[in-house]
Short mmCIF file of C-alpha atoms and ligand atoms in Angstrom, two decimals:
data_model
loop_
_atom_site.label_atom_id
_atom_site.label_comp_id
_atom_site.label_asym_id
_atom_site.label_seq_id
_atom_site.Cartn_x
_atom_site.Cartn_y
_atom_site.Cartn_z
CA MET A 1 0.14 0.06 0.09
CA ASN A 2 1.75 3.30 -1.18
CA THR A 3 0.09 5.92 0.91
CA LEU A 4 0.54 10.27 -0.02
CA ILE A 5 0.09 12.37 3.11
CA LEU A 6 -0.50 16.04 2.17
CA GLY A 7 0.66 18.53 4.42
CA SER A 8 4.13 19.99 5.87
CA GLY A 9 4.11 20.06 10.01
CA GLY A 10 4.17 18.12 13.23
CA ARG A 11 0.77 16.62 12.14
CA GLU A 12 2.11 14.90 9.13
CA HIS A 13 5.32 13.93 10.45
CA ALA A 14 3.10 11.82 13.44
CA LEU A 15 0.99 10.76 10.28
CA ALA A 16 3.95 9.27 8.36
CA TRP A 17 5.56 7.94 11.46
CA LYS A 18 2.67 5.82 12.30
CA ILE A 19 1.53 4.80 8.98
CA ALA A 20 5.53 3.65 8.49
CA GLN A 21 5.04 1.09 11.00
CA SER A 22 2.01 -0.63 9.42
CA ARG A 23 2.71 -4.23 8.23
CA LEU A 24 0.48 -3.19 5.00
CA SER A 25 3.03 0.00 4.18
CA GLU A 26 4.75 -0.11 1.16
CA LYS A 27 6.13 3.79 -0.04
CA ILE A 28 5.22 6.90 1.93
CA PHE A 29 5.00 10.00 -0.10
CA ILE A 30 4.50 13.42 1.70
CA ALA A 31 3.54 16.51 0.08
CA PRO A 32 5.55 18.80 0.65
CA GLY A 33 6.75 17.42 3.84
CA ASN A 34 9.65 18.67 5.94
CA ALA A 35 13.13 17.27 6.65
CA GLY A 36 11.52 14.69 9.26
CA THR A 37 9.35 13.19 6.68
CA ARG A 38 12.55 12.59 4.41
CA SER A 39 13.31 9.89 6.55
CA LEU A 40 10.11 7.84 6.27
CA GLY A 41 9.58 8.23 2.74
CA THR A 42 9.64 10.76 -0.30
CA ASN A 43 8.94 14.21 -0.10
CA LEU A 44 7.48 16.01 -3.26
CA PRO A 45 7.74 19.53 -3.69
CA ILE A 46 3.56 19.68 -4.46
CA GLY A 47 1.50 22.44 -2.72
CA VAL A 48 -1.58 21.04 -0.65
CA ASN A 49 -3.97 23.06 -3.08
CA ASP A 50 -2.09 22.12 -6.22
CA PHE A 51 -4.71 19.42 -7.14
CA ASP A 52 -3.62 18.81 -10.80
CA HIS A 53 0.13 18.03 -9.83
CA ILE A 54 -1.18 16.04 -7.17
CA LYS A 55 -3.08 13.95 -9.59
CA THR A 56 -0.01 13.44 -11.56
CA ALA A 57 1.93 12.33 -8.43
CA VAL A 58 -0.96 9.87 -7.76
CA ILE A 59 -0.87 8.56 -10.97
CA GLU A 60 3.10 8.11 -11.45
CA HIS A 61 3.72 6.84 -7.97
CA ASP A 62 0.96 4.33 -7.67
CA ILE A 63 -0.34 5.71 -4.61
CA ASP A 64 -3.56 3.67 -3.14
CA LEU A 65 -4.66 6.10 -0.28
CA VAL A 66 -4.36 9.88 0.30
CA VAL A 67 -4.48 11.32 3.89
CA VAL A 68 -5.25 14.91 3.89
CA GLY A 69 -3.25 16.72 7.16
CA PRO A 70 -4.45 20.22 6.96
CA GLU A 71 -8.52 22.03 6.06
CA ASP A 72 -7.46 24.06 2.92
CA PRO A 73 -7.53 21.54 0.55
CA LEU A 74 -10.17 19.73 2.37
CA VAL A 75 -12.61 22.75 2.31
CA ASN A 76 -11.17 23.66 -1.36
CA GLY A 77 -12.95 20.28 -2.35
CA ILE A 78 -10.17 17.62 -2.77
CA TYR A 79 -12.44 14.86 -1.76
CA ASP A 80 -14.65 15.93 -4.80
CA TYR A 81 -12.13 16.45 -7.00
CA PHE A 82 -10.77 12.52 -6.49
CA GLN A 83 -14.66 11.45 -6.72
CA GLN A 84 -15.24 13.36 -9.83
CA ASP A 85 -12.15 12.04 -11.83
CA LYS A 86 -12.30 9.35 -13.93
CA ILE A 87 -8.57 8.11 -12.81
CA LEU A 88 -8.81 8.96 -9.16
CA CYS A 89 -12.41 7.92 -8.11
CA ASN A 90 -11.06 4.54 -6.89
CA THR A 91 -8.22 6.28 -4.79
CA PRO A 92 -9.84 6.56 -1.53
CA VAL A 93 -9.11 10.42 0.14
CA ILE A 94 -9.54 10.41 4.06
CA GLY A 95 -11.45 13.69 4.20
CA PRO A 96 -14.68 15.05 4.14
CA SER A 97 -16.29 15.96 1.19
CA LYS A 98 -16.55 20.02 0.44
CA ALA A 99 -19.71 20.40 1.54
CA ALA A 100 -19.39 18.49 4.83
CA ALA A 101 -15.91 20.44 5.66
CA MET A 102 -18.13 23.27 5.78
CA LEU A 103 -18.68 22.12 9.55
CA GLU A 104 -14.61 23.79 9.55
CA GLY A 105 -15.18 26.26 6.50
CA SER A 106 -18.18 28.06 7.72
CA LYS A 107 -18.59 29.12 11.73
CA ASP A 108 -22.24 30.00 10.52
CA PHE A 109 -22.88 26.65 9.05
CA ALA A 110 -21.47 24.82 11.95
CA LYS A 111 -23.75 26.56 14.52
CA ASP A 112 -26.65 25.90 12.09
CA PHE A 113 -25.80 22.12 11.65
CA MET A 114 -25.59 22.02 15.69
CA PHE A 115 -28.86 23.81 16.23
CA ARG A 116 -30.76 21.45 13.63
CA HIS A 117 -29.53 18.60 15.56
CA GLN A 118 -29.73 19.70 19.01
CA ILE A 119 -26.02 19.27 19.60
CA PRO A 120 -25.02 21.46 22.71
CA THR A 121 -22.91 24.32 22.04
CA ALA A 122 -23.21 28.44 23.05
CA ALA A 123 -26.24 30.70 21.65
CA TYR A 124 -25.26 32.79 18.98
CA LEU A 125 -26.31 35.00 16.25
CA THR A 126 -24.72 35.42 12.82
CA VAL A 127 -24.68 38.96 11.35
CA ASP A 128 -23.39 40.36 7.90
CA VAL A 129 -24.10 44.03 6.36
CA ASN A 130 -28.02 43.65 6.52
CA ASN A 131 -28.45 42.71 9.75
CA LEU A 132 -25.67 44.67 11.61
CA SER A 133 -28.17 46.29 13.77
CA GLU A 134 -29.77 43.21 15.19
CA GLY A 135 -25.98 42.14 16.02
CA MET A 136 -25.45 44.99 18.44
CA ASP A 137 -28.60 44.60 19.87
CA PHE A 138 -27.52 40.98 20.10
CA LEU A 139 -24.23 42.05 22.13
CA ASP A 140 -26.29 44.27 24.29
CA ARG A 141 -28.11 41.61 25.63
CA LEU A 142 -24.88 39.59 26.24
CA SER A 143 -22.90 39.78 29.15
CA PRO A 144 -18.78 39.98 28.98
CA PRO A 145 -16.76 38.82 27.58
CA TYR A 146 -17.84 39.22 23.97
CA VAL A 147 -17.09 36.40 21.74
CA LEU A 148 -16.69 37.35 18.02
CA LYS A 149 -16.31 34.87 14.82
CA ALA A 150 -14.97 35.35 11.20
CA ASP A 151 -17.41 32.91 9.68
CA GLY A 152 -14.50 31.94 7.28
CA LEU A 153 -11.08 30.28 7.28
CA ALA A 154 -8.84 33.15 8.56
CA GLN A 155 -5.73 31.02 9.53
CA GLY A 156 -6.76 30.65 13.25
CA LYS A 157 -6.78 34.56 13.81
CA GLY A 158 -10.46 34.92 13.09
CA VAL A 159 -11.91 34.61 16.80
CA LEU A 160 -12.00 37.77 19.14
CA ILE A 161 -12.30 37.62 22.75
CA LEU A 162 -13.64 41.09 24.06
CA ASP A 163 -14.25 42.55 27.42
CA GLN A 164 -15.73 45.80 26.65
CA LEU A 165 -19.32 46.37 24.97
CA ALA A 166 -18.01 49.15 23.16
CA GLU A 167 -14.80 47.54 21.94
CA ALA A 168 -16.63 44.23 20.67
CA LYS A 169 -19.38 46.85 18.91
CA ALA A 170 -16.47 48.81 16.75
CA GLU A 171 -14.62 45.32 16.16
CA LEU A 172 -17.91 43.84 14.83
CA LYS A 173 -18.30 46.75 12.28
CA SER A 174 -14.97 46.43 10.99
CA MET A 175 -15.20 42.89 10.87
CA ILE A 176 -18.02 43.29 8.45
CA THR A 177 -17.84 46.70 6.81
CA ASP A 178 -14.04 46.73 6.60
CA ALA A 179 -13.59 43.57 6.00
CA LYS A 180 -10.90 43.18 8.97
CA PHE A 181 -10.38 39.33 7.85
CA GLY A 182 -11.19 39.87 4.13
CA ASP A 183 -13.60 37.90 2.90
CA ALA A 184 -13.98 35.48 5.78
CA SER A 185 -15.42 38.31 7.95
CA LYS A 186 -18.20 39.11 5.87
CA LYS A 187 -20.15 37.45 8.04
CA VAL A 188 -19.42 37.36 11.71
CA VAL A 189 -20.81 34.85 14.63
CA ILE A 190 -21.54 36.18 17.77
CA GLU A 191 -21.39 33.85 20.49
CA GLU A 192 -22.34 33.77 24.13
CA PHE A 193 -19.29 32.93 26.16
CA LEU A 194 -18.57 29.99 27.91
CA THR A 195 -16.50 28.89 31.05
CA GLY A 196 -14.83 25.99 31.76
CA ILE A 197 -12.00 23.72 30.68
CA GLU A 198 -11.47 22.61 26.83
CA CYS A 199 -10.49 19.72 25.47
CA SER A 200 -10.30 18.26 21.93
CA VAL A 201 -11.94 14.84 21.03
CA PHE A 202 -10.94 12.98 17.67
CA VAL A 203 -13.02 10.71 15.78
CA LEU A 204 -12.45 8.87 12.74
CA THR A 205 -15.35 7.69 10.48
CA ASP A 206 -16.55 6.28 7.49
CA GLY A 207 -19.42 8.23 7.46
CA THR A 208 -21.28 5.19 9.07
CA ASP A 209 -19.35 3.74 12.10
CA TYR A 210 -16.69 5.42 13.71
CA VAL A 211 -13.45 4.97 16.53
CA ILE A 212 -13.02 7.53 18.92
CA LEU A 213 -9.17 8.56 19.26
CA PRO A 214 -7.29 9.23 22.63
CA ASP A 215 -8.60 12.91 23.62
CA ALA A 216 -5.91 15.75 24.15
CA LYS A 217 -5.23 19.20 25.15
CA ASP A 218 -3.43 22.21 23.41
CA TYR A 219 -1.86 24.95 24.30
CA LYS A 220 -2.15 27.86 22.13
CA ARG A 221 -0.83 30.78 23.62
CA ILE A 222 2.82 31.89 23.04
CA GLY A 223 3.38 32.75 27.02
CA GLU A 224 3.14 30.80 30.15
CA GLY A 225 0.20 30.93 32.13
CA ASN A 226 -1.68 30.90 28.62
CA SER A 227 -0.21 34.49 28.11
CA GLY A 228 0.34 36.45 25.31
CA LEU A 229 -0.41 35.89 21.42
CA ASN A 230 -2.15 32.80 20.35
CA THR A 231 0.16 30.58 17.86
CA GLY A 232 -0.34 27.36 16.10
CA GLY A 233 0.20 25.34 19.22
CA MET A 234 2.93 25.51 21.79
CA GLY A 235 2.68 21.97 23.11
CA SER A 236 -0.14 19.36 23.78
CA VAL A 237 -0.92 16.33 26.40
CA SER A 238 -2.98 13.24 26.18
CA PRO A 239 -5.17 12.02 27.79
CA VAL A 240 -6.69 14.77 29.57
CA PRO A 241 -7.40 13.85 33.02
CA PHE A 242 -10.95 15.34 33.65
CA ALA A 243 -11.88 13.78 30.33
CA ASN A 244 -12.53 10.46 32.32
CA THR A 245 -14.82 7.80 30.95
CA GLU A 246 -17.95 9.39 31.86
CA PHE A 247 -17.28 12.37 30.20
CA ILE A 248 -16.37 10.64 27.04
CA LYS A 249 -19.63 8.74 26.97
CA LYS A 250 -21.38 12.14 27.28
CA VAL A 251 -19.51 13.54 24.38
CA GLU A 252 -20.47 10.20 22.45
CA LYS A 253 -24.10 10.48 23.28
CA LEU A 254 -24.45 14.18 22.99
CA ILE A 255 -21.91 15.28 20.32
CA ILE A 256 -20.48 12.31 18.47
CA VAL A 257 -23.52 10.21 17.65
CA PRO A 258 -25.71 13.25 16.74
CA THR A 259 -22.64 14.64 14.30
CA ILE A 260 -22.64 11.45 12.47
CA LYS A 261 -25.95 10.85 12.24
CA GLY A 262 -26.75 14.47 11.64
CA LEU A 263 -24.27 14.48 8.28
CA GLN A 264 -25.68 11.19 7.17
CA SER A 265 -29.32 12.62 7.13
CA GLU A 266 -28.37 15.37 5.48
CA GLY A 267 -26.07 13.71 2.81
CA LEU A 268 -22.85 15.08 3.72
CA ILE A 269 -20.22 12.66 2.90
CA TYR A 270 -17.51 12.46 5.46
CA LYS A 271 -14.96 9.86 5.35
CA GLY A 272 -12.15 11.05 7.90
CA PHE A 273 -11.11 12.53 11.00
CA ILE A 274 -13.45 15.04 12.91
CA PHE A 275 -11.98 17.10 15.44
CA PHE A 276 -14.61 18.44 18.33
CA GLY A 277 -13.02 21.41 20.29
CA LEU A 278 -15.03 21.22 23.48
CA ILE A 279 -15.08 22.80 26.47
CA GLN A 280 -16.88 21.53 29.80
CA ASP A 281 -19.53 23.75 31.03
CA GLY A 282 -20.56 22.46 34.39
CA GLY A 283 -19.60 18.87 33.79
CA ASN A 284 -21.30 18.81 30.34
CA PRO A 285 -19.61 18.74 27.20
CA LYS A 286 -20.64 21.82 24.48
CA VAL A 287 -18.96 22.32 20.89
CA ILE A 288 -16.88 25.06 20.82
CA GLU A 289 -15.70 24.22 17.00
CA TYR A 290 -15.34 21.27 14.64
CA ASN A 291 -12.13 21.02 12.65
CA CYS A 292 -12.62 18.50 9.96
CA ARG A 293 -9.00 17.05 10.12
CA MET A 294 -6.98 15.81 12.91
CA GLY A 295 -5.34 18.54 15.31
CA ASP A 296 -1.98 20.36 15.52
CA PRO A 297 -0.07 20.12 18.07
CA GLU A 298 -2.68 17.14 19.32
CA SER A 299 -1.93 14.74 16.71
CA GLU A 300 1.93 14.44 18.42
CA SER A 301 0.39 13.13 21.27
CA VAL A 302 -2.41 11.71 20.06
CA ILE A 303 -1.15 9.55 17.49
CA PRO A 304 1.71 8.28 19.26
CA ARG A 305 -1.20 7.01 21.68
CA ILE A 306 -2.81 4.54 19.02
CA GLN A 307 -1.88 1.01 19.49
CA SER A 308 -3.56 0.00 16.69
CA ASP A 309 -2.38 -0.35 13.17
CA LEU A 310 -3.73 3.45 11.84
CA LEU A 311 -3.23 2.31 8.07
CA GLU A 312 -5.60 -0.29 8.35
CA LEU A 313 -8.19 1.74 10.28
CA LEU A 314 -7.69 4.41 7.25
CA ILE A 315 -8.15 1.46 4.74
CA ALA A 316 -11.12 0.61 6.40
CA VAL A 317 -12.31 3.88 6.19
CA GLY A 318 -11.97 4.07 2.27
CA ASN A 319 -13.58 0.49 1.89
CA ASN A 320 -16.80 1.42 4.53
CA THR A 321 -15.51 -1.13 7.10
CA LEU A 322 -14.48 0.38 10.06
CA GLY A 323 -17.62 -1.22 12.11
CA LYS A 324 -15.07 -4.13 11.87
CA HIS A 325 -12.70 -2.64 13.74
CA LYS A 326 -11.57 -1.45 17.37
CA ILE A 327 -9.08 0.95 18.37
CA VAL A 328 -6.66 0.34 21.24
CA PHE A 329 -4.52 2.67 23.22
CA ASP A 330 -1.27 2.85 24.84
CA GLU A 331 -2.47 3.60 28.25
CA ARG A 332 0.45 5.78 29.09
CA TYR A 333 0.49 9.56 28.70
CA THR A 334 2.01 11.58 26.10
CA ALA A 335 3.00 15.44 26.41
CA THR A 336 4.30 17.32 23.68
CA VAL A 337 6.54 20.29 23.90
CA PHE A 338 6.96 22.62 20.43
CA LEU A 339 9.95 24.50 19.80
CA VAL A 340 9.82 27.24 18.20
CA SER A 341 11.77 30.53 16.38
CA GLY A 342 12.66 33.63 18.81
CA GLY A 343 10.16 36.30 17.87
CA TYR A 344 7.51 34.07 16.44
CA PRO A 345 3.86 34.22 16.28
CA GLU A 346 5.41 37.72 15.20
CA LYS A 347 8.29 38.37 12.97
CA PHE A 348 11.37 35.64 13.25
CA GLU A 349 14.32 34.50 11.05
CA LYS A 350 14.65 31.38 9.50
CA GLY A 351 17.96 29.21 8.23
CA LYS A 352 19.19 28.69 11.78
CA VAL A 353 20.97 25.33 12.33
CA ILE A 354 19.51 22.74 14.72
CA SER A 355 21.92 20.60 16.75
CA GLY A 356 21.63 18.06 19.48
CA LEU A 357 19.01 15.76 17.36
CA GLU A 358 21.28 13.07 17.51
CA ASN A 359 21.02 12.99 21.55
CA MET A 360 17.57 12.33 22.09
CA ASN A 361 16.39 9.83 24.85
CA ASN A 362 13.31 8.53 25.29
CA CYS A 363 11.37 10.77 23.09
CA ILE A 364 9.98 11.10 19.57
CA VAL A 365 10.92 14.38 17.77
CA PHE A 366 8.36 15.04 14.95
CA HIS A 367 9.54 18.05 12.59
CA ALA A 368 7.37 21.22 11.63
CA GLY A 369 9.50 23.76 10.41
CA THR A 370 12.36 22.63 9.52
CA ALA A 371 14.37 22.03 5.88
CA LYS A 372 17.19 19.78 5.22
CA ASP A 373 20.46 21.55 3.65
CA ILE A 374 21.63 18.97 1.81
CA GLU A 375 25.00 20.93 0.48
CA ASN A 376 25.86 21.42 4.30
CA ASN A 377 24.32 18.31 5.86
CA ALA A 378 22.54 20.27 8.35
CA ILE A 379 19.06 20.78 9.29
CA LYS A 380 17.73 24.20 9.54
CA THR A 381 14.70 26.15 10.97
CA ASN A 382 12.32 27.01 7.87
CA GLY A 383 9.40 27.99 10.06
CA GLY A 384 7.81 29.58 13.30
CA ARG A 385 7.26 26.28 15.20
CA VAL A 386 9.89 24.12 14.66
CA LEU A 387 10.23 20.66 16.17
CA ALA A 388 7.50 18.86 18.60
CA VAL A 389 8.95 16.90 21.37
CA THR A 390 7.04 14.28 22.38
CA SER A 391 7.48 11.53 25.12
CA TYR A 392 5.66 8.73 27.08
CA GLY A 393 5.02 8.60 31.31
CA TYR A 394 3.31 6.44 33.44
CA SER A 395 2.09 9.58 34.61
CA LEU A 396 1.50 13.19 33.28
CA ARG A 397 4.46 14.60 35.44
CA GLN A 398 6.78 11.96 33.88
CA ALA A 399 6.03 12.33 30.21
CA LEU A 400 6.42 15.93 30.79
CA ASN A 401 9.51 15.67 32.53
CA ASN A 402 11.21 13.50 29.71
CA ALA A 403 9.77 15.74 26.91
CA TYR A 404 11.66 18.78 28.87
CA ALA A 405 14.81 17.01 29.27
CA ASN A 406 14.95 16.35 25.60
CA ALA A 407 13.57 20.02 24.42
CA GLU A 408 16.72 21.37 26.41
CA ASN A 409 19.07 19.60 24.40
CA ILE A 410 18.35 20.46 21.11
CA HIS A 411 19.56 24.02 20.23
CA PHE A 412 19.07 26.97 17.64
CA GLU A 413 19.43 30.33 17.82
CA GLY A 414 16.45 31.90 19.30
CA ARG A 415 15.18 28.70 20.41
CA TYR A 416 11.84 29.20 22.74
CA PHE A 417 9.39 27.05 24.30
CA ARG A 418 6.63 27.20 27.07
CA ASN A 419 8.03 25.54 30.49
CA ASP A 420 4.59 25.17 31.46
CA ILE A 421 2.92 22.72 29.46
CA GLY A 422 -0.14 20.72 31.68
CA PHE A 423 0.36 23.14 34.33
CA ASP A 424 -3.41 23.73 34.59
CA LEU A 425 -4.24 20.02 34.93
CA GLY A 426 -2.01 19.49 38.36
CA ALA A 427 0.90 18.02 36.90
CA ARG A 428 3.61 20.58 37.71
P1 AMP B 501 -12.42 28.43 17.65
O1 AMP B 501 -11.22 28.60 16.56
O2 AMP B 501 -13.93 28.75 17.57
O3 AMP B 501 -11.93 27.23 18.30
O4 AMP B 501 -12.08 29.43 18.95
C1 AMP B 501 -10.68 29.78 19.68
C2 AMP B 501 -10.63 29.83 20.97
O5 AMP B 501 -11.52 30.94 21.40
C3 AMP B 501 -11.14 28.54 21.45
O6 AMP B 501 -10.26 27.66 21.38
C4 AMP B 501 -11.61 29.15 23.09
O7 AMP B 501 -10.58 29.12 23.45
C5 AMP B 501 -12.06 30.15 22.50
N1 AMP B 501 -13.33 30.33 22.35
C6 AMP B 501 -14.42 30.07 21.28
N2 AMP B 501 -15.31 30.34 21.26
C7 AMP B 501 -15.75 30.65 22.67
C8 AMP B 501 -17.08 30.41 23.58
N3 AMP B 501 -17.98 30.84 23.02
N4 AMP B 501 -16.82 30.87 24.83
C9 AMP B 501 -15.45 30.65 25.48
N5 AMP B 501 -14.34 30.79 24.99
C10 AMP B 501 -14.26 30.72 23.29
N1 LIG B 502 -4.85 22.61 17.65
C1 LIG B 502 -5.90 23.29 17.22
C2 LIG B 502 -5.75 23.02 15.79
O1 LIG B 502 -5.03 22.31 15.23
O2 LIG B 502 -6.64 23.75 15.15
#
């Protein structure tokens, strides 16, 4: 079985690492990949939205299965592109159809879907240029803080949480009338603010049956104590201590089952990962967001905890036979610490030589923003989020200690990582 993985981050390295362990795996291709994925397969210099070149690669390399890492190609319809092509239609794409990917591609679509299927989520109103004054009235009736979400994809930057009513009103106007987030904020979802701890739950589905993957929590802010700017993710842990069996059972009954049944009843084809961003509100789960893919940096702690053969499960998704499979977890904890470039998520430099990777013990290093400098036989930084260091432990503290001991041994100019991953879960 030859697999093509689309993407270039730590999530895609983790997928390649796991698929490479399958007895069914022959060749792995990653487009475009990074310096880490090179050691597991062949990197192809093709962008994730370049469907025509992806098609050529699938034919040339005899690809049997395509796993899509990021949301962009899914929202742009890569699933449908394969389905509608005479040559590609028999090659399964792991991901939802374009229509179902709207669960991530449009916050308004996702909220409407949840209300249609009685899936617990925050109260909301969607506003555009035609009902802006209704939006202002809705804000008047909410209590602070105020949550404003650009409807479309905005590279993770489209959510504003504001303490002052006047500021919320000004931002709402700026999002809609000044296109603060471009077309993504032509429509804005105003939401009731929910208080509680967040966690992420992942499901792999063939559209009918599903398996629930290990849960995780990610740390989005650049600074310790969850301070400072939002990032693509500074670390993650799995499992989440408060997400016990009873909580996950509630998630399954109130959220997972109605979501999959809802997709089915509306004829929305979904054969891939569903990411449920949840908040525990008074012991009960509510959906903060859907994503139509695995999370990053959650994948770097979730995938190492899957003991089952992931490739076998992905093939079953393609064949509609997932119901015949069970998923087995590694019972240990995992913790992931992200090493990032100095200055990230604002201005940062690339091309710094990375050293120390040969001295790793008790950890897995997943590459994200790295590139191989073949001429100088060096690995260099090539992005803001550079490397994810994941370790196992019999306790969360042990997993974190192992990950930190290794993170300390990796060096590059400007290296930064948060020292408090897991801090709010009683681990440190
Ligand atoms: P989203 O892109 O929808 O996941 O939102 C980004 C982040 O904003 C979430 O991870 C939460 O931390 C926060 N957030 C979003 N919606 C709400 C809400 N209704 N109440 C509280 N926090 C929220
Ligand atoms: N960690 C959040 C995301 O992948 O969107």
